[in-house]
Amino acid sequence: MIVINLRRQLIKNFMSVGAMYMLGIPVALLSNIILARTLGPEAFGQYVFMMSLLSLLALPVAAGIPQLLTREVATYTHGGQWRLYHGAIRAAYLWVIGLSLLMLALYSTAGPLAGWLPVEGKWALLGIVILLVPLQGLNAVRNGTIKGLGFPAQAELPTQLIQPLLLLAAFAVLAALGVLNAEAALWLQVGVGALTFLIASLLFLRVRPLEARNMGVDYQSRTWLVALLPFGLITLVGSFNAQISIVLLGYLGTDEAVAALRIADRGAQFVVLSLALVNMVVSPYIVKIHRDGDKERLQQISRQTARGAFLISLFVCLILVLFGKVLIRLTFGEEYVKPAYIPMVIMSLGYLFSVGLGAAAPLLAMSGHENLMLRGQLTGLAAIAIGAVVLIPYFQAVGAAIAISIGQVVWNG
């Protein structure tokens, strides 16, 4: 009976998160289409480069926070340790706010005014990106807390559906008025990011446990810092895995090649979507089942989710390989077909390999074996970086796509 109820709950959460992602991803894709068509390849490439740079700059602030909070909040609610539950959330906010202020201070003293950073071209947008860093951290805290409470759909709703919808509406309005450019797009990210955090906070107030209210606070700062280190390194390496090719392409290649790689990645991400949904849904359950010592149920969850995710991804991959040129032409325009199609096919095959191996990452991270996960990711990152440096100067976006796929195969293997 327990296994059946768990299976039903997993399926329900998977369907909820899946439906939200199936709505949110096309919305985000439409935003990229508007930006690509309105800005053109060069300006769109600058915007993409800055958003990728944001992912790296936000790492000291937000890296590991969602995963650690998911595990700790799930642990404390499972054991009724409400004082530690409050302490973990409060400590996470203090961490984000403190490091964000430090980063803002460093940029103010060592930024363009001091002449240590370039100010021309895309680098003139860096100041706006710095303002986005604390918003990334605050939304990470809310995401990890709500997910740890066992509400994965509510945790992902603000950032995966509401935020893309708001951005899409804002981009469409500015494009219609003829005032949409890379700078305006980044400022919209700031405003929408702040509103997203407000919405996430309201959702948290609705789902927080009644037992946790009016409780005191206990801290295990040393324990949390020790645990945050591997989680942070995992996120650090994962973000570098996702963004390093674009960043290196921005340095070693052209802005047009960056735009092509982003379009290719937007298509290939549909292949790995099913695994991403599985990872989000199963994480808090892995914590609880692992604490109960039921290894057989962990194996059953891993096996069933891997099979289902792979079948979905295989179907999506075939569509992208067979009809990718048509899809790119209809969405982004003819000028992106030639530079983006081959990179999209290459990355789709790499992502399909990853999905075939199942939810290894959350199984390791949520059961206390995050160090093993980190080793694999570091190896994959090294493969991506070496491949990108070697291949990008000769093959531009295609070289970056090959490097990404090599990294996927290496780290999952």
Coordinates of C-alpha atoms in Angstrom, one line a residue:
M1 CA 0.0 0.0 0.0
I2 CA 2.8 2.4 0.9
V3 CA 4.6 1.7 -2.5
I4 CA 1.3 2.2 -4.4
N5 CA 0.6 5.5 -2.6
L6 CA 4.2 6.7 -3.2
R7 CA 3.9 5.8 -6.9
R8 CA 0.7 7.7 -7.2
Q9 CA 2.2 10.7 -5.5
L10 CA 5.3 10.6 -7.7
I11 CA 3.1 10.4 -10.8
K12 CA 0.9 13.2 -9.6
N13 CA 3.9 15.5 -8.9
F14 CA 5.6 14.5 -12.2
M15 CA 2.4 15.3 -14.2
S16 CA 2.0 18.7 -12.3
V17 CA 5.6 19.7 -12.8
G18 CA 5.6 18.3 -16.3
A19 CA 2.5 20.3 -17.3
M20 CA 4.0 23.4 -15.9
Y21 CA 7.2 22.9 -17.8
M22 CA 5.4 22.1 -21.0
L23 CA 3.8 25.5 -20.7
G24 CA 6.8 27.3 -19.4
I25 CA 9.4 26.1 -22.0
P26 CA 7.4 27.2 -25.1
V27 CA 6.8 30.6 -23.4
A28 CA 10.5 31.0 -22.8
L29 CA 11.1 29.9 -26.4
L30 CA 8.8 32.5 -27.6
S31 CA 10.7 35.1 -25.6
N32 CA 13.9 34.0 -27.3
I33 CA 12.2 34.1 -30.7
I34 CA 11.1 37.7 -30.1
L35 CA 14.6 38.7 -28.9
A36 CA 16.3 36.9 -31.8
R37 CA 14.1 38.4 -34.5
T38 CA 14.0 41.9 -32.9
L39 CA 17.6 42.3 -31.8
G40 CA 19.3 40.5 -34.6
P41 CA 22.2 38.0 -34.3
E42 CA 24.8 40.4 -32.9
A43 CA 22.7 42.1 -30.2
F44 CA 21.0 38.8 -29.3
G45 CA 24.4 37.2 -29.0
Q46 CA 25.4 39.9 -26.5
Y47 CA 22.2 39.4 -24.5
V48 CA 22.8 35.6 -24.4
F49 CA 26.4 36.1 -23.4
M50 CA 25.5 38.4 -20.5
M51 CA 22.7 36.0 -19.2
S52 CA 25.3 33.2 -19.3
L53 CA 27.7 35.3 -17.4
L54 CA 25.0 36.0 -14.8
S55 CA 24.8 32.2 -14.2
L56 CA 28.5 32.2 -13.4
L57 CA 28.5 35.4 -11.3
A58 CA 25.6 34.2 -9.2
L59 CA 27.4 31.0 -8.2
P60 CA 29.1 32.3 -5.1
V61 CA 25.7 33.5 -3.9
A62 CA 23.2 30.8 -4.9
A63 CA 25.4 27.7 -5.6
G64 CA 24.1 24.7 -3.6
I65 CA 21.5 26.6 -1.7
P66 CA 18.4 24.9 -3.4
Q67 CA 19.8 21.4 -3.1
L68 CA 21.0 21.8 0.5
L69 CA 17.7 23.4 1.6
T70 CA 15.7 20.7 -0.2
R71 CA 17.6 18.0 1.8
E72 CA 17.7 19.8 5.1
V73 CA 14.1 21.0 5.1
A74 CA 12.9 17.6 4.1
T75 CA 14.9 16.1 6.9
Y76 CA 13.8 18.5 9.6
T77 CA 10.1 18.3 8.6
H78 CA 10.3 14.5 8.5
G79 CA 11.7 14.5 12.0
G80 CA 9.7 17.4 13.4
Q81 CA 12.8 19.5 14.1
W82 CA 11.2 22.9 13.6
R83 CA 13.8 25.1 15.3
L84 CA 16.5 23.8 13.0
Y85 CA 14.0 24.1 10.1
H86 CA 13.7 27.9 10.8
G87 CA 17.5 28.2 11.4
A88 CA 18.3 26.6 8.0
I89 CA 16.1 29.0 6.1
R90 CA 17.2 32.1 8.0
A91 CA 20.9 31.1 7.5
A92 CA 20.4 30.7 3.8
Y93 CA 18.9 34.2 3.5
L94 CA 21.8 35.7 5.5
W95 CA 24.3 33.9 3.2
V96 CA 22.6 35.3 0.1
I97 CA 22.3 38.8 1.3
G98 CA 25.8 39.0 2.7
L99 CA 27.6 37.7 -0.4
S100 CA 25.4 39.8 -2.7
L101 CA 26.4 43.0 -0.8
L102 CA 30.0 41.9 -1.0
M103 CA 29.8 41.4 -4.7
L104 CA 28.1 44.8 -5.3
A105 CA 30.8 46.4 -3.2
L106 CA 33.6 44.7 -5.2
Y107 CA 32.0 45.7 -8.5
S108 CA 31.6 49.3 -7.3
T109 CA 35.3 49.6 -6.3
A110 CA 36.9 47.5 -9.0
G111 CA 34.5 48.1 -11.8
P112 CA 34.4 50.5 -14.8
L113 CA 35.1 53.5 -12.5
A114 CA 38.5 52.0 -11.5
G115 CA 39.2 51.1 -15.1
W116 CA 39.8 47.4 -14.3
L117 CA 36.9 46.2 -16.5
P118 CA 36.0 46.9 -20.1
V119 CA 33.1 49.3 -20.7
E120 CA 32.6 49.0 -24.5
G121 CA 30.1 46.8 -26.4
K122 CA 28.5 44.0 -24.4
W123 CA 30.6 44.8 -21.3
A124 CA 28.6 48.0 -20.8
L125 CA 25.7 45.8 -19.7
L126 CA 27.6 44.1 -16.9
G127 CA 26.3 46.6 -14.2
I128 CA 22.8 45.4 -14.8
V129 CA 23.8 41.8 -14.6
I130 CA 25.4 42.5 -11.1
L131 CA 22.0 43.7 -9.9
L132 CA 20.4 40.4 -11.0
V133 CA 22.8 38.3 -8.7
P134 CA 20.9 38.8 -5.4
L135 CA 17.6 38.1 -7.1
Q136 CA 19.0 34.8 -8.3
G137 CA 20.0 33.9 -4.7
L138 CA 16.7 34.9 -3.1
N139 CA 14.7 32.9 -5.6
A140 CA 17.0 29.9 -5.0
V141 CA 16.2 30.0 -1.3
R142 CA 12.5 30.0 -1.9
N143 CA 12.8 27.2 -4.5
G144 CA 14.8 24.9 -2.2
T145 CA 12.6 25.5 0.8
I146 CA 9.2 24.9 -0.9
K147 CA 10.6 21.8 -2.7
G148 CA 11.9 20.4 0.6
L149 CA 8.4 20.7 2.0
G150 CA 7.3 18.3 -0.6
F151 CA 5.7 20.7 -3.1
P152 CA 7.8 20.5 -6.2
A153 CA 5.2 22.0 -8.5
Q154 CA 4.7 25.1 -6.3
A155 CA 8.5 25.4 -6.0
E156 CA 9.0 25.6 -9.7
L157 CA 5.8 27.6 -10.6
P158 CA 7.3 31.1 -10.0
T159 CA 10.5 30.7 -12.0
Q160 CA 9.5 28.1 -14.5
L161 CA 6.1 29.5 -15.6
I162 CA 5.1 32.9 -14.0
Q163 CA 8.5 34.5 -14.7
P164 CA 8.7 33.4 -18.4
L165 CA 5.1 34.6 -18.9
L166 CA 5.8 38.0 -17.5
L167 CA 9.0 38.3 -19.5
L168 CA 7.3 37.2 -22.7
A169 CA 4.6 39.9 -22.2
A170 CA 7.2 42.6 -21.5
F171 CA 9.4 41.7 -24.4
A172 CA 6.4 41.6 -26.8
V173 CA 5.2 45.1 -25.6
L174 CA 8.7 46.7 -26.0
A175 CA 9.2 45.0 -29.4
A176 CA 5.8 46.3 -30.6
L177 CA 6.8 49.8 -29.4
G178 CA 10.2 49.5 -31.2
V179 CA 12.3 50.1 -28.1
L180 CA 13.5 46.6 -27.3
N181 CA 17.2 46.3 -27.1
A182 CA 19.7 44.2 -25.1
E183 CA 19.9 46.8 -22.3
A184 CA 16.1 47.0 -22.0
A185 CA 15.8 43.2 -22.0
L186 CA 18.2 43.0 -19.0
W187 CA 16.4 45.7 -17.1
L188 CA 13.2 43.7 -17.6
Q189 CA 15.0 40.7 -16.1
V190 CA 15.7 42.8 -13.0
G191 CA 12.0 43.9 -12.5
V192 CA 10.5 40.5 -13.3
G193 CA 13.0 38.7 -11.0
A194 CA 12.0 40.9 -8.0
L195 CA 8.3 40.3 -8.7
T196 CA 9.0 36.5 -9.0
F197 CA 10.5 36.5 -5.6
L198 CA 7.5 38.2 -4.1
I199 CA 5.2 35.6 -5.7
A200 CA 7.3 32.8 -4.4
S201 CA 7.2 34.2 -0.9
L202 CA 3.4 34.3 -1.0
L203 CA 3.3 30.7 -2.2
F204 CA 5.6 29.7 0.7
L205 CA 3.3 31.3 3.2
R206 CA 0.5 29.1 1.9
V207 CA 2.4 25.8 2.1
R208 CA 4.5 26.2 5.2
P209 CA 3.7 23.7 8.0
L210 CA 1.4 24.8 10.7
E211 CA 3.6 23.1 13.3
A212 CA 6.5 25.3 12.4
R213 CA 4.9 28.6 13.3
N214 CA 5.8 30.5 16.4
M215 CA 8.8 28.3 17.0
G216 CA 12.3 29.4 18.0
V217 CA 15.5 29.1 16.0
D218 CA 18.5 26.8 16.3
Y219 CA 21.5 26.9 14.1
Q220 CA 24.0 24.2 12.9
S221 CA 26.1 26.7 11.0
R222 CA 29.2 24.5 10.9
T223 CA 27.3 21.5 9.7
W224 CA 25.5 23.5 7.0
L225 CA 28.7 25.1 5.8
V226 CA 30.4 21.8 5.5
A227 CA 27.4 20.4 3.6
L228 CA 27.1 23.5 1.4
L229 CA 30.6 23.1 0.1
P230 CA 30.1 19.9 -1.9
F231 CA 26.6 21.1 -3.0
G232 CA 28.0 24.5 -4.0
L233 CA 30.8 22.8 -5.9
I234 CA 28.3 20.5 -7.6
T235 CA 26.2 23.5 -8.7
L236 CA 29.4 25.4 -9.6
V237 CA 30.6 22.6 -11.9
G238 CA 27.1 22.1 -13.2
S239 CA 26.7 25.7 -14.2
F240 CA 30.1 25.8 -15.8
N241 CA 29.1 22.7 -17.7
A242 CA 26.0 24.5 -19.0
Q243 CA 27.5 27.9 -19.6
I244 CA 31.3 27.5 -20.2
S245 CA 30.8 26.8 -23.9
I246 CA 28.8 29.9 -24.4
V247 CA 31.2 32.0 -22.4
L248 CA 34.2 30.6 -24.3
L249 CA 32.4 31.1 -27.5
G250 CA 31.8 34.7 -26.6
Y251 CA 35.5 35.2 -26.1
L252 CA 36.9 33.0 -28.9
G253 CA 34.1 33.2 -31.4
T254 CA 31.6 35.7 -32.7
D255 CA 28.4 37.2 -31.2
E256 CA 26.5 35.5 -34.1
A257 CA 27.9 32.1 -33.2
V258 CA 26.8 32.7 -29.6
A259 CA 23.2 33.4 -30.8
A260 CA 23.3 30.2 -32.9
L261 CA 24.5 28.0 -30.0
R262 CA 21.7 29.4 -27.7
I263 CA 19.1 28.6 -30.3
A264 CA 20.5 25.1 -30.8
D265 CA 20.5 24.6 -27.0
R266 CA 16.9 25.8 -26.7
G267 CA 15.9 23.0 -29.0
A268 CA 18.1 20.3 -27.5
Q269 CA 16.8 21.1 -24.0
F270 CA 13.5 19.5 -24.9
V271 CA 15.4 16.2 -25.1
V272 CA 16.6 16.4 -21.5
L273 CA 13.3 17.9 -20.2
S274 CA 11.9 14.5 -19.0
L275 CA 15.0 13.8 -16.9
A276 CA 14.9 17.3 -15.4
L277 CA 11.3 16.8 -14.4
V278 CA 12.2 13.4 -12.8
N279 CA 15.1 14.9 -10.9
M280 CA 12.9 17.7 -9.4
V281 CA 10.1 15.4 -8.4
V282 CA 12.0 12.5 -6.8
S283 CA 14.6 14.5 -4.8
P284 CA 12.6 15.0 -1.5
Y285 CA 11.3 11.4 -1.7
I286 CA 14.9 10.0 -2.1
V287 CA 15.8 11.8 1.2
K288 CA 12.9 10.2 3.1
I289 CA 13.3 6.7 1.6
H290 CA 17.0 6.8 2.2
R291 CA 16.5 7.8 5.9
D292 CA 14.1 4.8 6.2
G293 CA 16.8 2.5 4.8
D294 CA 14.6 1.1 2.1
K295 CA 17.1 0.4 -0.7
E296 CA 14.7 -1.7 -2.7
R297 CA 12.3 1.2 -3.1
L298 CA 15.1 3.5 -4.2
Q299 CA 16.1 1.0 -6.9
Q300 CA 12.5 0.7 -8.0
I301 CA 12.1 4.5 -8.3
S302 CA 15.3 4.8 -10.2
R303 CA 14.5 2.0 -12.6
Q304 CA 11.0 3.2 -13.4
T305 CA 11.8 6.9 -13.8
A306 CA 14.8 6.2 -16.1
R307 CA 12.7 4.1 -18.5
G308 CA 9.9 6.5 -18.7
A309 CA 12.2 9.5 -19.2
F310 CA 14.2 7.8 -21.9
L311 CA 11.2 6.9 -24.0
I312 CA 10.0 10.5 -24.0
S313 CA 13.4 11.9 -24.8
L314 CA 14.0 9.4 -27.6
F315 CA 10.7 10.6 -29.3
V316 CA 11.7 14.3 -28.9
C317 CA 15.2 13.6 -30.2
L318 CA 13.9 12.0 -33.4
I319 CA 11.6 15.0 -34.1
L320 CA 14.5 17.4 -33.7
V321 CA 16.8 15.4 -36.0
L322 CA 14.2 14.9 -38.7
F323 CA 12.4 18.2 -38.6
G324 CA 14.9 20.5 -36.9
K325 CA 15.6 22.7 -39.9
V326 CA 11.9 23.3 -40.5
L327 CA 11.3 24.1 -36.8
I328 CA 14.2 26.6 -36.7
R329 CA 13.0 28.3 -39.9
L330 CA 9.5 28.7 -38.6
T331 CA 10.5 30.0 -35.2
F332 CA 13.7 32.0 -35.3
G333 CA 14.0 32.6 -39.0
E334 CA 16.0 31.5 -42.1
E335 CA 19.2 33.2 -41.0
Y336 CA 19.5 30.9 -38.0
V337 CA 18.9 27.6 -39.8
K338 CA 22.4 26.9 -41.2
P339 CA 24.4 27.9 -38.1
A340 CA 22.0 26.3 -35.5
Y341 CA 20.8 23.0 -36.9
I342 CA 23.9 20.9 -36.7
P343 CA 24.8 22.1 -33.2
M344 CA 21.2 21.2 -32.1
V345 CA 21.5 17.7 -33.4
I346 CA 24.9 17.1 -31.8
M347 CA 23.7 18.3 -28.4
S348 CA 20.4 16.4 -28.7
L349 CA 22.3 13.1 -29.0
G350 CA 24.5 14.0 -26.0
Y351 CA 21.5 14.8 -23.9
L352 CA 19.8 11.6 -25.0
F353 CA 22.7 9.6 -23.6
S354 CA 22.4 11.4 -20.3
V355 CA 18.7 10.7 -20.0
G356 CA 19.3 7.0 -20.7
L357 CA 21.3 6.7 -17.5
G358 CA 18.5 7.9 -15.3
A359 CA 18.4 10.1 -12.2
A360 CA 21.9 9.4 -11.0
A361 CA 22.5 13.0 -9.8
P362 CA 19.7 13.3 -7.2
L363 CA 20.2 9.7 -6.1
L364 CA 23.8 10.6 -5.2
A365 CA 23.2 14.1 -3.8
M366 CA 20.2 13.4 -1.7
S367 CA 21.6 10.2 -0.2
G368 CA 24.8 11.8 1.1
H369 CA 27.1 10.8 -1.8
E370 CA 27.5 14.3 -3.3
N371 CA 31.3 14.0 -3.4
L372 CA 31.0 11.1 -5.9
M373 CA 28.7 13.2 -8.0
L374 CA 31.2 16.1 -7.9
R375 CA 34.0 14.0 -9.2
G376 CA 32.1 13.0 -12.3
Q377 CA 31.0 16.6 -12.9
L378 CA 34.6 17.9 -12.6
T379 CA 35.7 15.3 -15.1
G380 CA 32.9 16.4 -17.5
L381 CA 33.8 20.0 -17.0
A382 CA 37.4 19.4 -17.9
A383 CA 36.3 17.6 -21.1
I384 CA 34.0 20.5 -22.1
A385 CA 36.6 23.2 -21.4
I386 CA 39.4 21.3 -23.3
G387 CA 37.1 20.5 -26.2
A388 CA 35.7 24.0 -26.4
V389 CA 39.2 25.7 -26.4
V390 CA 40.4 23.3 -29.1
L391 CA 37.3 23.2 -31.3
I392 CA 35.7 26.6 -31.1
P393 CA 38.4 28.5 -33.1
Y394 CA 37.9 26.1 -36.0
F395 CA 34.2 25.2 -35.9
Q396 CA 32.6 28.0 -33.8
A397 CA 29.1 26.9 -32.6
V398 CA 29.5 23.3 -34.0
G399 CA 32.8 23.0 -32.0
A400 CA 31.1 24.3 -28.8
A401 CA 28.2 21.8 -29.3
I402 CA 30.7 18.9 -29.7
A403 CA 32.4 19.9 -26.5
I404 CA 29.1 20.0 -24.6
S405 CA 28.2 16.5 -25.8
I406 CA 31.6 15.1 -25.0
G407 CA 31.2 16.5 -21.5
Q408 CA 27.8 14.9 -21.1
V409 CA 29.1 11.5 -22.1
V410 CA 32.2 11.7 -19.9
W411 CA 30.6 12.9 -16.7
N412 CA 27.6 10.5 -16.9
G413 CA 29.9 7.6 -17.9

